[in-house]
Coordinates of C-alpha atoms and ligand atoms in Angstrom, one line a residue:
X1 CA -140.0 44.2 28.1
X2 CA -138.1 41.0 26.9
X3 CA -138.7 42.5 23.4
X4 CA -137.3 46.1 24.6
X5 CA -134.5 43.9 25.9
X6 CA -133.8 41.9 22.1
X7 CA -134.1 45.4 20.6
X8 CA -131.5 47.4 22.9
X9 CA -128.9 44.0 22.0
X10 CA -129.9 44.8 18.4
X11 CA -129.0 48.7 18.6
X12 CA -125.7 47.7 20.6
X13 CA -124.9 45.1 18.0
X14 CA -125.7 47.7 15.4
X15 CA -123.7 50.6 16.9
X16 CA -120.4 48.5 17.0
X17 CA -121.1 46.4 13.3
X18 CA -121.4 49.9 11.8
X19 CA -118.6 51.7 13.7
X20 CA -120.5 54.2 15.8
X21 CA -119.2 52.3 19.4
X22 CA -116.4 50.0 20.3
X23 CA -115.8 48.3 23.4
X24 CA -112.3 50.6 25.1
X25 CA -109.2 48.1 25.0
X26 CA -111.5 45.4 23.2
X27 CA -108.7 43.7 22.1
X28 CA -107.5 43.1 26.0
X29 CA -111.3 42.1 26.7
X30 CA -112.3 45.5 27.1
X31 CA -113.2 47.8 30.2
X32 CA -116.4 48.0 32.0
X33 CA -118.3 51.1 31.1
X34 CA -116.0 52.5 29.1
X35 CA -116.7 53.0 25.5
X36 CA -114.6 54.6 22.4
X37 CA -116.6 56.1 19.2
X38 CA -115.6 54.8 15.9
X39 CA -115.6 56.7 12.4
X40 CA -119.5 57.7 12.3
X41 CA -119.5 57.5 16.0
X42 CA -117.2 60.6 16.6
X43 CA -119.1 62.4 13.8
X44 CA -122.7 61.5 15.3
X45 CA -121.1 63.2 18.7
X46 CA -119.3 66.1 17.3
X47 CA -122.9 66.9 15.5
X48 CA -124.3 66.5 18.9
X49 CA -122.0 68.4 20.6
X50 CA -122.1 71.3 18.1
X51 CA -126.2 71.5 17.6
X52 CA -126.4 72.1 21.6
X53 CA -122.8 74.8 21.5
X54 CA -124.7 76.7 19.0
X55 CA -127.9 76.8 20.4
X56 CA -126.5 77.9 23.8
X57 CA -124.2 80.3 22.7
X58 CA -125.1 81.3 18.6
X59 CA -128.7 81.8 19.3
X60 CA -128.1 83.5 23.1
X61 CA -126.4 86.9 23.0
X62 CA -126.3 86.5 26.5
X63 CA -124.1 83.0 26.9
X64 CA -120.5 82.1 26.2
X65 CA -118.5 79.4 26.5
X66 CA -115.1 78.2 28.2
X67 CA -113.2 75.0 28.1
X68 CA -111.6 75.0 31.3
X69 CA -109.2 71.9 32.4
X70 CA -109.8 69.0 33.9
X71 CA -107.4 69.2 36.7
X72 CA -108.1 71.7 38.9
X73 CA -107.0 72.7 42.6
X74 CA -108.3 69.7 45.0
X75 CA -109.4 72.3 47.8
X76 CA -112.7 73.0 44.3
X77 CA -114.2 70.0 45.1
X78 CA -114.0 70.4 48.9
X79 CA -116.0 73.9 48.5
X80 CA -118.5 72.3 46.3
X81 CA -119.5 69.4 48.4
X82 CA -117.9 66.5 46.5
X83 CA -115.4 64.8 48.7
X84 CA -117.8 65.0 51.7
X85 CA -120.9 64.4 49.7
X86 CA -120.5 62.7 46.5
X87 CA -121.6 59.6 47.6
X88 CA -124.1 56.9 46.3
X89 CA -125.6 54.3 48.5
X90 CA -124.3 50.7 47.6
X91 CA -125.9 47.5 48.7
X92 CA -124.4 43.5 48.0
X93 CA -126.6 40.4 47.4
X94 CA -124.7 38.2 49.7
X95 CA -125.7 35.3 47.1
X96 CA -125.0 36.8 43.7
X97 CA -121.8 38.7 45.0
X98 CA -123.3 41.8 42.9
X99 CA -123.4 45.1 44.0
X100 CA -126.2 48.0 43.3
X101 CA -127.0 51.2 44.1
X102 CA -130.0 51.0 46.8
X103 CA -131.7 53.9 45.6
X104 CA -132.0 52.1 42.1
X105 CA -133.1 48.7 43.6
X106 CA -136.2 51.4 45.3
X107 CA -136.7 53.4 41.8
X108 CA -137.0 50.2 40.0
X109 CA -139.7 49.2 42.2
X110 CA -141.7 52.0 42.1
X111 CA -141.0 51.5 37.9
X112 CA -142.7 48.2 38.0
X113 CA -146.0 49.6 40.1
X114 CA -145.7 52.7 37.4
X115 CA -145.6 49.3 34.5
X116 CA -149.0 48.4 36.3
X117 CA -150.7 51.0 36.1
X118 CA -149.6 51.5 32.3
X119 CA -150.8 47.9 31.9
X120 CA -154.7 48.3 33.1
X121 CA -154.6 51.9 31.1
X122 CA -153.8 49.8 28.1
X123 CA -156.0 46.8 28.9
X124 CA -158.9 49.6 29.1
X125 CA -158.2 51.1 26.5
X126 CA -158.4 48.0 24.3
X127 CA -161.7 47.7 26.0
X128 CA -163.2 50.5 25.7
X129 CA -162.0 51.5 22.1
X130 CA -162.7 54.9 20.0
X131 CA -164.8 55.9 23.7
X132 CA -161.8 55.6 25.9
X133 CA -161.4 58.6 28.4
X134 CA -158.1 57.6 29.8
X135 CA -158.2 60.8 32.5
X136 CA -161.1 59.6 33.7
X137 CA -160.1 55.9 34.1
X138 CA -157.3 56.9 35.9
X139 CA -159.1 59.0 37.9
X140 CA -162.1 56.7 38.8
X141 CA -160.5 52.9 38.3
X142 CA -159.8 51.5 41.8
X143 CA -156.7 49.5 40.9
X144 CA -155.0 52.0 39.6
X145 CA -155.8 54.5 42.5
X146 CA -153.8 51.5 44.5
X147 CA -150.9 51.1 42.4
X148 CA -150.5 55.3 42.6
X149 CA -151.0 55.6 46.5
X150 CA -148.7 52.3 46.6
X151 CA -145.8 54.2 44.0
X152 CA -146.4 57.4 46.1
X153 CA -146.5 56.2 49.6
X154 CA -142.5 54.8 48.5
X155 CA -141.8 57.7 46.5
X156 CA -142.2 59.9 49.8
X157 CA -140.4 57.4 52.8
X158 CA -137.8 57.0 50.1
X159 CA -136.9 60.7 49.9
X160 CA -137.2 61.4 53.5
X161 CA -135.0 58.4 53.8
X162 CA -132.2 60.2 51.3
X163 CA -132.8 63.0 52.8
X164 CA -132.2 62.4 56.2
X165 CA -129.4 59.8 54.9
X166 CA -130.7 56.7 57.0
X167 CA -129.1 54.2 55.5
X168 CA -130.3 51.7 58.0
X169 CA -133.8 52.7 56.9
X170 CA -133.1 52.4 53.4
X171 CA -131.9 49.1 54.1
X172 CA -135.2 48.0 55.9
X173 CA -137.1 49.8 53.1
X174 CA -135.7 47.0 50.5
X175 CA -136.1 44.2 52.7
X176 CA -139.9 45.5 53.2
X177 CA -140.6 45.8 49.6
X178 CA -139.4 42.6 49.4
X179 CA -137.1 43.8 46.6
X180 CA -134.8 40.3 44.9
X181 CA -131.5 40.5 43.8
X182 CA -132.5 39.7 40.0
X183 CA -129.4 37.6 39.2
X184 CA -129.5 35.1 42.9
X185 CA -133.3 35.9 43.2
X186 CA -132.6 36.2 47.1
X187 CA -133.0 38.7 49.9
X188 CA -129.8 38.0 51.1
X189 CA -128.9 41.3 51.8
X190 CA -125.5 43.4 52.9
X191 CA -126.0 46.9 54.9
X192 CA -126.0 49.9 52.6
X193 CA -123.1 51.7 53.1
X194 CA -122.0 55.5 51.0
X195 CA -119.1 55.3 48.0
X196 CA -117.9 58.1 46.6
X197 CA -117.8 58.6 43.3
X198 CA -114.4 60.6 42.4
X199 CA -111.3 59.5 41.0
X200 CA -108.5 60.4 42.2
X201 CA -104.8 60.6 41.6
X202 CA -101.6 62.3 42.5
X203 CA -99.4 65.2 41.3
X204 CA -95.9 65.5 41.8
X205 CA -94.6 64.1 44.5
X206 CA -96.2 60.3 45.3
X207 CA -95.9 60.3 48.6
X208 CA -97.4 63.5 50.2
X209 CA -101.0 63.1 50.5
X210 CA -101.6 66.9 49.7
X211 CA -101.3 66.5 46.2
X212 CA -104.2 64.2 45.7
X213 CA -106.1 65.5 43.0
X214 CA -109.4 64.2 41.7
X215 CA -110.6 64.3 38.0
X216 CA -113.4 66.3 37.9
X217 CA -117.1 64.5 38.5
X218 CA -119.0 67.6 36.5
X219 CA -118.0 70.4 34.2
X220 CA -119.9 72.6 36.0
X221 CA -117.1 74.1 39.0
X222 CA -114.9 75.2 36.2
X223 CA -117.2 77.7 35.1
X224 CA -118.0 78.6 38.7
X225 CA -114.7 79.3 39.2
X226 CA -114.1 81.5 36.2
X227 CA -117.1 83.2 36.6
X228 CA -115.6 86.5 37.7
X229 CA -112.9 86.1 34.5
X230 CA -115.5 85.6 32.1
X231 CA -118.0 88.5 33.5
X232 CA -115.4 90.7 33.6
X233 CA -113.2 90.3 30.3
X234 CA -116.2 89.8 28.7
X235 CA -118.2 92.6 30.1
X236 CA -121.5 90.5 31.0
X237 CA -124.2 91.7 32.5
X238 CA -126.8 89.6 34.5
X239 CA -128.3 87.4 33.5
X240 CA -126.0 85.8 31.8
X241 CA -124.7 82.1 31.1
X242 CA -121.5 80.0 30.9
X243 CA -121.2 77.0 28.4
X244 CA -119.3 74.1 28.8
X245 CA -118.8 70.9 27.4
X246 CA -115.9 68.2 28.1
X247 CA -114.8 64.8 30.0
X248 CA -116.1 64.3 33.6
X249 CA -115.0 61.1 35.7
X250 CA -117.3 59.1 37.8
X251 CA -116.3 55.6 39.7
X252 CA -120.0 54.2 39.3
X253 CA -120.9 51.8 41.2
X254 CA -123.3 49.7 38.9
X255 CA -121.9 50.7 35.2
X256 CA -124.6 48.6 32.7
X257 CA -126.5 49.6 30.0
X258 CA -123.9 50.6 27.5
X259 CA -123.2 54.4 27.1
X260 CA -125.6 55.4 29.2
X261 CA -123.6 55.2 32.5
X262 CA -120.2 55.1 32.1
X263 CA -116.8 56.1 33.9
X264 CA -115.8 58.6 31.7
X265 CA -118.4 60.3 29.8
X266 CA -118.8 63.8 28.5
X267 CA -121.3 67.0 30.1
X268 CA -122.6 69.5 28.0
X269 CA -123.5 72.3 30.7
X270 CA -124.5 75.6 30.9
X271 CA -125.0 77.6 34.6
X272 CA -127.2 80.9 34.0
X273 CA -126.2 83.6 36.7
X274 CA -129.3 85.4 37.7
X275 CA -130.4 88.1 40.3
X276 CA -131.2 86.5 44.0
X277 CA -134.8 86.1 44.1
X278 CA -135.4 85.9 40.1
X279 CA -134.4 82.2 40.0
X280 CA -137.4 80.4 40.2
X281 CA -138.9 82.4 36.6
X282 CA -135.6 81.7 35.0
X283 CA -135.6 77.6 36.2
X284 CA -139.2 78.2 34.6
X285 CA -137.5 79.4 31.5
X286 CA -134.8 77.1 31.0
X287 CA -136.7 74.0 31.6
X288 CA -139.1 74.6 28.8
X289 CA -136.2 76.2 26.8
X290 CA -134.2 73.0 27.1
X291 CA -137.5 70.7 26.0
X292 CA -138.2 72.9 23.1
X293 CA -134.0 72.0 22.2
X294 CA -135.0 67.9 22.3
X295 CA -138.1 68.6 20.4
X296 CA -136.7 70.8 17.9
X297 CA -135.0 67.6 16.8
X298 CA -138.1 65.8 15.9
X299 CA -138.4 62.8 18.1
X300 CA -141.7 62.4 19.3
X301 CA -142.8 64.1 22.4
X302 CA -144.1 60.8 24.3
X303 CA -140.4 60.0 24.1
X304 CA -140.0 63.0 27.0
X305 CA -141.1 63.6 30.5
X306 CA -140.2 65.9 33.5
X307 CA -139.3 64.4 36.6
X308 CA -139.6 66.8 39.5
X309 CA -136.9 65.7 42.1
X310 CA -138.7 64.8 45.8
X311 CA -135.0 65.2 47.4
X312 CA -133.2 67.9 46.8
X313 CA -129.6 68.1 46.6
X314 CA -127.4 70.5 49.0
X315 CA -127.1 73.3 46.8
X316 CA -130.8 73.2 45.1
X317 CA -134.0 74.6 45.7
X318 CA -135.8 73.8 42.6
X319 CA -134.8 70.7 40.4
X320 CA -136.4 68.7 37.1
X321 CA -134.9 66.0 35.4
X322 CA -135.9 65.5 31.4
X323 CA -136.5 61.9 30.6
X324 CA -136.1 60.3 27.6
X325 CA -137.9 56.9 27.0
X326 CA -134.6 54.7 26.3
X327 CA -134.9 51.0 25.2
X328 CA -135.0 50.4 28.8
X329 CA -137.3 52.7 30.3
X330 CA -137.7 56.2 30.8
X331 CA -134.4 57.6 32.7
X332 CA -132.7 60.7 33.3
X333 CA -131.3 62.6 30.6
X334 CA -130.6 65.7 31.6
X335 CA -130.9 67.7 34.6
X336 CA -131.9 71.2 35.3
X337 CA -130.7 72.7 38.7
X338 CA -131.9 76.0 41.1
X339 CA -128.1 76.0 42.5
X340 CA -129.0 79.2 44.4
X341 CA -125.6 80.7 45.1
X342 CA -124.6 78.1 47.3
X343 CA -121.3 76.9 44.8
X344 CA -120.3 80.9 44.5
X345 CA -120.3 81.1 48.0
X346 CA -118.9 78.5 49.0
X347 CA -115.9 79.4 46.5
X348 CA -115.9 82.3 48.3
X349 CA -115.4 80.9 51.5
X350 CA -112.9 78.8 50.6
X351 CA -110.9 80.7 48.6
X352 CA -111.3 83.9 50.3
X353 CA -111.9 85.6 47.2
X354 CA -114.9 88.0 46.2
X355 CA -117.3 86.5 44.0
X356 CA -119.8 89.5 43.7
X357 CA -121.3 91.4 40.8
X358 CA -122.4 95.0 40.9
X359 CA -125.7 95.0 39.5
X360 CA -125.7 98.7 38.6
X361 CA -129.3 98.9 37.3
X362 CA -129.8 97.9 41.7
X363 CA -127.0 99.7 42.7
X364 CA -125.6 96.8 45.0
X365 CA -123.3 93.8 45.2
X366 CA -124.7 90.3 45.2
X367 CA -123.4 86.8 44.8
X368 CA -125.7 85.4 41.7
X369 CA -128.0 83.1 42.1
X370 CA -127.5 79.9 39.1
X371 CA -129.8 77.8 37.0
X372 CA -128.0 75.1 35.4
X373 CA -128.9 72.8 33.0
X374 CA -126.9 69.5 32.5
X375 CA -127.1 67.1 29.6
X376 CA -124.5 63.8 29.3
X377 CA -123.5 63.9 25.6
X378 CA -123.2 60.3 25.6
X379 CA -127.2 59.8 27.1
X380 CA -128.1 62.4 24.5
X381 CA -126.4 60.2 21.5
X382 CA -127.9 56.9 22.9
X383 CA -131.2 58.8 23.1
X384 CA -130.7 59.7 19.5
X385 CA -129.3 56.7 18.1
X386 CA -131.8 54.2 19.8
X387 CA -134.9 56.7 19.0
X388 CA -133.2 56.3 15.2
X389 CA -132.9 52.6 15.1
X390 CA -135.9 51.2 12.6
X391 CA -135.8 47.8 11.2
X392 CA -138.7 47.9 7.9
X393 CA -140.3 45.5 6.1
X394 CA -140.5 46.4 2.2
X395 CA -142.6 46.1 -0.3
X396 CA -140.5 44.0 -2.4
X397 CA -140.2 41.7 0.7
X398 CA -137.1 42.3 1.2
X399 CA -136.0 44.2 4.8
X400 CA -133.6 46.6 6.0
X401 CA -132.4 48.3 9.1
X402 CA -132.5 52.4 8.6
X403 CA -130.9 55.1 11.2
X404 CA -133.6 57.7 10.9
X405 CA -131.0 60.7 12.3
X406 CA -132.4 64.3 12.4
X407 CA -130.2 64.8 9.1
X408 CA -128.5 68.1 10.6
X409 CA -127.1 65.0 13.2
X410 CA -126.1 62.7 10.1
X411 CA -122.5 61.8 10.1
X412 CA -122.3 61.7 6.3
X413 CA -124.7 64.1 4.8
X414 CA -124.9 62.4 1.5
X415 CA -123.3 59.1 -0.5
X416 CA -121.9 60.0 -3.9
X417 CA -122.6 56.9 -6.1
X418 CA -121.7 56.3 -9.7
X419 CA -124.1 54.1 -11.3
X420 CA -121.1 52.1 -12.6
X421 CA -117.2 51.4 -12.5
X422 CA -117.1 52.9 -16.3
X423 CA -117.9 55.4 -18.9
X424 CA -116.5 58.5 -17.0
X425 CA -119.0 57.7 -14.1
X426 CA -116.5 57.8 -10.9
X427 CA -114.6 60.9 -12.8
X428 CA -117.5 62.8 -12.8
X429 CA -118.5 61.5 -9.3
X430 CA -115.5 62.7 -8.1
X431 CA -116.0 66.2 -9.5
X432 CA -119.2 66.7 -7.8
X433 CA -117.5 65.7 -4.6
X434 CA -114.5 67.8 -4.9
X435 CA -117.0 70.7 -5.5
X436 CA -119.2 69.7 -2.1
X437 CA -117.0 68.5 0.4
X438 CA -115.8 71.5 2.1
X439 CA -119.8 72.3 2.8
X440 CA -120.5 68.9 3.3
X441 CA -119.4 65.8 5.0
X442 CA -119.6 63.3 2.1
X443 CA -118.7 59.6 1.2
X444 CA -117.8 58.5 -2.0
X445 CA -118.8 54.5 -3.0
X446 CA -118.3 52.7 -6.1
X447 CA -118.2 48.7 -4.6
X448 CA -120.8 46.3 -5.2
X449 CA -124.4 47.1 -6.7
X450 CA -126.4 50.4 -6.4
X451 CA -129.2 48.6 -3.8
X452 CA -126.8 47.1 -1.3
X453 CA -124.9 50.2 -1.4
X454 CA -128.2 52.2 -0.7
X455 CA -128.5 49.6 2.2
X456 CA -125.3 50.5 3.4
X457 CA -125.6 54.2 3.9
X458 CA -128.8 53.7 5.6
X459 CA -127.5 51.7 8.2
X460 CA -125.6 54.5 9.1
X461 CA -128.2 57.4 8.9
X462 CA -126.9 59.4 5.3
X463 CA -129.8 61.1 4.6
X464 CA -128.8 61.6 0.8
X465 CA -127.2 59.3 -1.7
X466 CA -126.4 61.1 -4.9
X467 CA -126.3 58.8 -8.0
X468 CA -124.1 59.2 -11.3
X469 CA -125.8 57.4 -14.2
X470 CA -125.6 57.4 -18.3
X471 CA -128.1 60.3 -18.0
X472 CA -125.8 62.0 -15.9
X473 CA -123.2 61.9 -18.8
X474 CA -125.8 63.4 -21.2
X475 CA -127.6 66.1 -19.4
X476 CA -125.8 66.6 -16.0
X477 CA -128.4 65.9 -13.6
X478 CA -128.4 63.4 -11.0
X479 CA -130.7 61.4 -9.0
X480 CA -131.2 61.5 -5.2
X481 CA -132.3 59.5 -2.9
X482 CA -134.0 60.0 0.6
X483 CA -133.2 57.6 3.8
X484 CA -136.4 57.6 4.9
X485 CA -139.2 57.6 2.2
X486 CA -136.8 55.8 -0.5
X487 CA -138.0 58.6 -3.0
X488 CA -136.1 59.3 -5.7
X489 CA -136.0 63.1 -7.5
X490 CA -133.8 64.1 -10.7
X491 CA -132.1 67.1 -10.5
X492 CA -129.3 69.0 -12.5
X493 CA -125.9 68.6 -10.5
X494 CA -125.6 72.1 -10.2
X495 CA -128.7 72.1 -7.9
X496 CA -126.7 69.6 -5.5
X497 CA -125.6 72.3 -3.5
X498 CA -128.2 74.3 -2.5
X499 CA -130.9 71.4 -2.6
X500 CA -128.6 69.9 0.3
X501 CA -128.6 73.3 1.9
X502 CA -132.2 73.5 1.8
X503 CA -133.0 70.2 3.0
X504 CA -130.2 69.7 5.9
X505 CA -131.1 73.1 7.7
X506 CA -130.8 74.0 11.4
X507 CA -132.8 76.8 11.4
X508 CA -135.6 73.7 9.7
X509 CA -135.6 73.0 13.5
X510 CA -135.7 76.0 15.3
X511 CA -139.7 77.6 16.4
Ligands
ATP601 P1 -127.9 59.5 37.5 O1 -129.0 59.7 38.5 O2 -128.4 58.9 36.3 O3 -126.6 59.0 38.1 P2 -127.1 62.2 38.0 O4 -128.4 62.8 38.6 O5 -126.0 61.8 38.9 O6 -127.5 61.0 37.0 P3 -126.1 64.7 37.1 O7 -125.0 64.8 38.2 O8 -127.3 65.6 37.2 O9 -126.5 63.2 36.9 O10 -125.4 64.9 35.7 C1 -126.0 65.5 34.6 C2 -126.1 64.6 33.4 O11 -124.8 64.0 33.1 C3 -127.1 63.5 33.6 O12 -128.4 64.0 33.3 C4 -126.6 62.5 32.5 O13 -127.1 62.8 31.2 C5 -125.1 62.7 32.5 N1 -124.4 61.7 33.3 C6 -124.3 61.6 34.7 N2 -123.6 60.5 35.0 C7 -123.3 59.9 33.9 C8 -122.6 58.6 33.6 N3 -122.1 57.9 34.5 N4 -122.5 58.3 32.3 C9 -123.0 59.0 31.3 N5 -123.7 60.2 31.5 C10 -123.8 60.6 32.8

């Protein structure tokens, strides 16, 4: 862990030194969990952003997308459950003065049995070697079967807990555990009382409490509220989906861990309408749809996990949340949702509109039923970014820190480098980059020696650098460079363009 710890300080450090994050308002000492991209930053995101738009609605002839607004008529996020139920469960420490959220004092308990029972699976399987059957150890070893009923037996007085919203009981279930506050080490303990999590702020007028309007906590009610718009002008028939990315607001309580929860942050979300009754096969659908999306980008699979949700939330009757294995532990990174039509309705209700669709292979009227999936951009560039991180040792000795980014994700696709300050070099480096930067994002470089320059574009993930030499002057060919292997290749310039094409491909990461 204390290594994990050192190495998430290093990515931070590392995301800031080579302009991917900055502090917001650093120069006024900055704002608690809120963060602005820099150069490479904005790029990395935009290339995020983009890979998940296309693949929801390029490769899906039955999804397209809206940008609704942010501000939207309060009486939304009374329909939707939000100003009556957006609520987390805060607890002090009475010694530390620092406040948490109870149900993550409970989950990281149950993380640290889970640490256990990963310990004694590694301890055996040091043991044991080459004849190591790890199902069965878990299966047969004693301690372990502990540690699980111990994790479970939580897991389930927990969610009944939530789910009956006993905060007294939640309270007791801390002091039980025994669970410290980690900064005052006590158990000196507040009650656990509900926050909500919306912002708000006013419109017009300052003084009449009816125009209170909140900044939207999710991306998702926009689309629910267009949802007639969209079917209609666009003719869609169910199923069908609704993409949307953009800002969404959230006064969290505890806000650590750098981007990965913050105050203002950004959703990518799609919500799939379906026929009533067919949602369970499509929530089937979308959650290995949505894994084969992370994989398709080449991180390694032990970096993902489903986590089916114990408590439900008001409007669900299935839910899975895909975790990533951060720096810090496997957490949330995305959500996938059985709304059933509970939002539709209840924007029905409240707005006395009729949400139905005529399903004419049926011949009836329904409200839809909706699968949503729900991905923070923000989680989804840490997840990238940390996953990325690699410090090497060389052969040479020397050492050097690489970003390993799926190279569609690169912000700079390749470094154009002459060899040296003279003999037409930079001219002719300059030609090949006028002739590649409207397909490509490039960087041109001509400071300091070829090797620290190499070092440089590594550090910020460019899969290609592209070098002018004397060669080049004679023959026209070029060498490149790969990030990740440090292979060089010599190739005639005019090959630049499709070599890059060929080599930084989406479909390369499609089935
Ligand atoms: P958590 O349990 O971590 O607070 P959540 O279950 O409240 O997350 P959802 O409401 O399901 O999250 O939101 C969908 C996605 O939005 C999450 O999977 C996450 O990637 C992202 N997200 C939610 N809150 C934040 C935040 N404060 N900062 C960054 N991303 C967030």
């Amino acid at each position: 862990m204390a290594n994990n710890e050192e190495l998430f300080k290093k990515i931070t450090s590392h995301a800031k030194e080579y302009g991917f994050i900055f502090p917001s308002s650093e120069i006024y000492d900055g704002m608690a969990a809120v963060y602005d991209y820099g150069q490479w930053g904005v790029e990395l995101k935009n290339n995020i952003r983009n890979y998940w738009w296309k693949s929801m609605t390029q490769w899906h002839e039955n999804i397209v997308g809206i940008d609704s607004a942010i501000f939207m008529h309060p009486t939304i996020w009374k329909a939707s459950g939000h100003i009556d139920a957006f609520n987390d469960p805060l607890i002090d420490n009475k010694d530390s003065k620092k406040r948490y959220r109870a149900d993550v004092l409970i989950e990281d308990h149950i993380s640290k049995i889970e640490d256990k029972i990963n310990k004694e699976i590694e301890k055996a399987a040091k043991r044991f070697g080459d004849s190591f059957d790890k199902a069965q150890f878990v299966a047969t070893n004693q301690r372990v079967a502990e540690y699980t009923a111990k994790a479970q037996e939580i897991q389930t007085k927990y969610a009944s807990l939530m789910q009956n919203n006993d905060l007294a009981g939640i309270k007791k279930l801390i002091e039980d555990l025994e669970i410290v506050c980690p900064v005052s080490g006590t158990r000196n303990w507040t009650d656990v009382r509900q926050f909500n999590l919306m912002f708000s702020t006013k419109v017009g007028s300052v003084t009449d409490d009816a125009d209170t309007i909140y900044l939207r906590p999710e991306t998702a009610q926009g689309i629910f509220v267009n949802y007639l718009n969209v079917q209609k002008t666009g003719r869609m028939k169910i199923p069908f989906g609704i993409a949307q990315t953009g800002k969404a607001f959230r006064n969290e309580i505890v806000a650590r861990q750098f981007i990965f929860r913050m105050r203002e942050f950004e959703q990518m979300e799609m919500q799939f309408f379906v026929r009533p009754g067919e949602e369970l096969k499509w929530f089937e659908y979308w959650k290995e749809e949505r894994m084969h999306w992370h994989l398709s980008l080449g991180i390694s699979p032990d970096k993902y996990r489903f986590h089916d949700h114990e408590k439900l939330a008001h409007y669900a009757n299935a839910a899975t949340d895909i975790e990533f294995e951060f720096p810090f532990g496997f957490k949330e990174l995305e959500g996938i949702h059985s709304r059933t039509d509970f939002d539709l309705k209840r924007h029905q209700e409240f707005s006395g509109k009729k949400l139905q669709y005529f399903d004419p292979e049926l011949n009836e009227s329904y409200v839809p039923y909706v699968i949503e999936t729900s991905i923070g951009l923000d989680r989804m560039f840490l997840a990238i970014f940390s996953n990325a991180y690699t410090e090497e040792s060389l052969d040479d000795g020397s050492s050097r820190v690489v970003l390993r980014l799926p190279r569609m994700l690169a912000p700079v696709k390749a470094a154009v480098l002459p060899l040296v300050k003279k003999d037409g070099m930079p001219e002719r480096a300059r030609e090949i980059m006028e002739d590649l930067k409207y397909d490509f994002n490039l960087i041109y470089e001509e400071k300091d020696a070829i090797g620290k320059r190499y070092r440089r574009q590594d550090a910020i993930g460019t899969p290609f650098c592209i070098t002018i030499d004397s060669q080049t002057m004679a023959d026209n060919t070029v060498t490149i460079r790969e990030r990740d292997n440090m292979q060089q290749e010599r190739i005639s310039a005019e090959k630049l363009r499709s070599y890059l094409s060929e080599n930084i491909n989406l479909k390369k990461y499609r089935k």
